[in-house]
Amino acid sequence: MQVGGGGERSLKRRPLTEMDNQHHLTLRTVKQRLMQHTSPISPLAFSIPTSPDSPIPTTTMSRLQQIEDQLLNDIEDDSPANQNSEWSESTLQSLIEKPSLRQSLIKKPSLRQSLLHAAYALSEGDPDFASAVLAHLTSAADPRGDPEQRLAHHMSSALLSRLSAEPIDIGTSHSLQHHHHHAFPSFDLCFVAANRAILDSSSKARPNLHIVDFDVGDGAQYVSLIESLPHPRPSSITITACAVSELPQSHPPETVGDRLVSLGERAGVAVRFNVVRCKASELDRKAVGLNDEEETVAVNFAYALQRVADESVTTENPRDVLLRRVRGELRPDVVVLVEENLNTNTAPFAVRFGEVMGHVGSVFGSLEARMGRESAERERVEEWLGMRARDMVAAEGPNRVCRCEVFGKWRARLGMAGYRQRQFGPGVAESVRERIGSGLVGPGLTFKEMDGGLCFGWGDRVLTVVSTWH
């Protein structure tokens, strides 16, 4: 190891084909800034014998396994208590000098470990090492294999896109709300919860329901809402598709109105559909058509705010402008927020990559439980997920479309914009549990209430969270 005058460390790395015959461990410093929002990793509280032939203590190997497990864990907890420490200089040097310890760390790494190695190499400006790792993955990654092989295929493709610096253009196919959401029970159930929260907001005093949606997409969410109207139902439902210029639309909103109006006629409720195009800074009640004092106003942000840039992208901060205009000008009775639970916005690259890999890996696991490996639909869905992963991994600055946040950050942002979190009515969670209990969603889905939100996931990872605000 060499330490320069500026204090920056650099490690000599070799191609993977040479690793097994070398007596130097390829290891890079895991800096504290790279590990924020992950499970805490404290300094290694042990010393490693410096003699090459000394046995590695059981406690040492156990601790190393704990560290590896923590690095690979799905990232869910964004608590301020999760503070992480760097690996010390002496610990790194000990690891480098210990050939047998090196072998324990690099012998037959899992696909996810190899992907993490490549991501860390890129984050430290070592594209040659990253390329060697990705070349090593080629024979193992398989878009038609098991979930881990499929994940390796798409995540290595995302890293290769970053290596090549090729433009990432996902067009209008970026919104989970309007592309393949039916394939994911956890995402589909979010619509059940969101719709019930919207319907619960109407009252006898204001029986006309007006929903303002900032990306109505193909209208699938409102097809479900109209088909599941409770009794008593709203006297009328107005849906205004508000296409603000700061938020790319996933589907031309003008194409879905007729279908929803016809569906309302069959359901026996008057449905009106409007389209408004404006800037976020121009939003007010008149522009959106909120003129009826007998209307209950609900604003729906379903997988929409993740595609609005914030202060980390531009000083204009359109994300906060939109939130503040909605609260101050539209004065809604309820705001429903549905978002994926991962940080692809401000997290450093290596952490962002780990978040995306854990999130997509869980979704791939859910597809394995519901679809055959030869399913053409599954292939289309996974290609679409891979395209989104490339955007979140390879694109930077204003070119990155998907800028997700963990739920704790959304709570903080809405709180700073003047919102207060609103509790769900008892019927919301009940309707979700009834759907899960019906057996229609398949095995593996998880549902829990936490911090005022309804959390949907797969296995031990929370994938999406629904919350309500006013």
Coordinates of C-alpha atoms in Angstrom, one line a residue, residues 2 32 59 90 99 109 127 151 157 179 201 207 237 255 296 300 313 319 326 332 336 349 377 437 441 446 463:
Q2 CA 1.3 3.5 -0.8
Q32 CA -17.9 5.9 5.5
T59 CA -13.4 -14.8 15.8
S90 CA -3.7 -1.4 9.9
P99 CA -2.6 -14.8 1.6
P109 CA -17.4 -15.2 -4.8
P127 CA -12.4 0.6 -15.0
L151 CA -30.0 -10.5 -11.9
S157 CA -25.3 -4.9 -18.4
H179 CA -45.8 -0.7 -17.1
S201 CA -61.4 11.0 2.1
P207 CA -69.9 14.0 -1.8
I237 CA -65.8 11.5 -9.7
T255 CA -56.0 8.7 -24.6
T296 CA -63.4 16.6 -1.8
N300 CA -52.4 11.2 -6.1
V313 CA -29.9 18.1 -9.7
R319 CA -39.6 18.5 -6.6
V326 CA -49.9 21.5 -4.3
P332 CA -56.2 19.1 -1.0
V336 CA -51.5 10.0 -1.4
F349 CA -22.5 5.4 -6.8
E377 CA -44.2 -12.1 -20.2
G437 CA -55.9 -13.6 2.2
V441 CA -51.3 -12.5 -4.9
T446 CA -45.1 -9.2 3.0
L463 CA -40.2 -2.7 -1.9

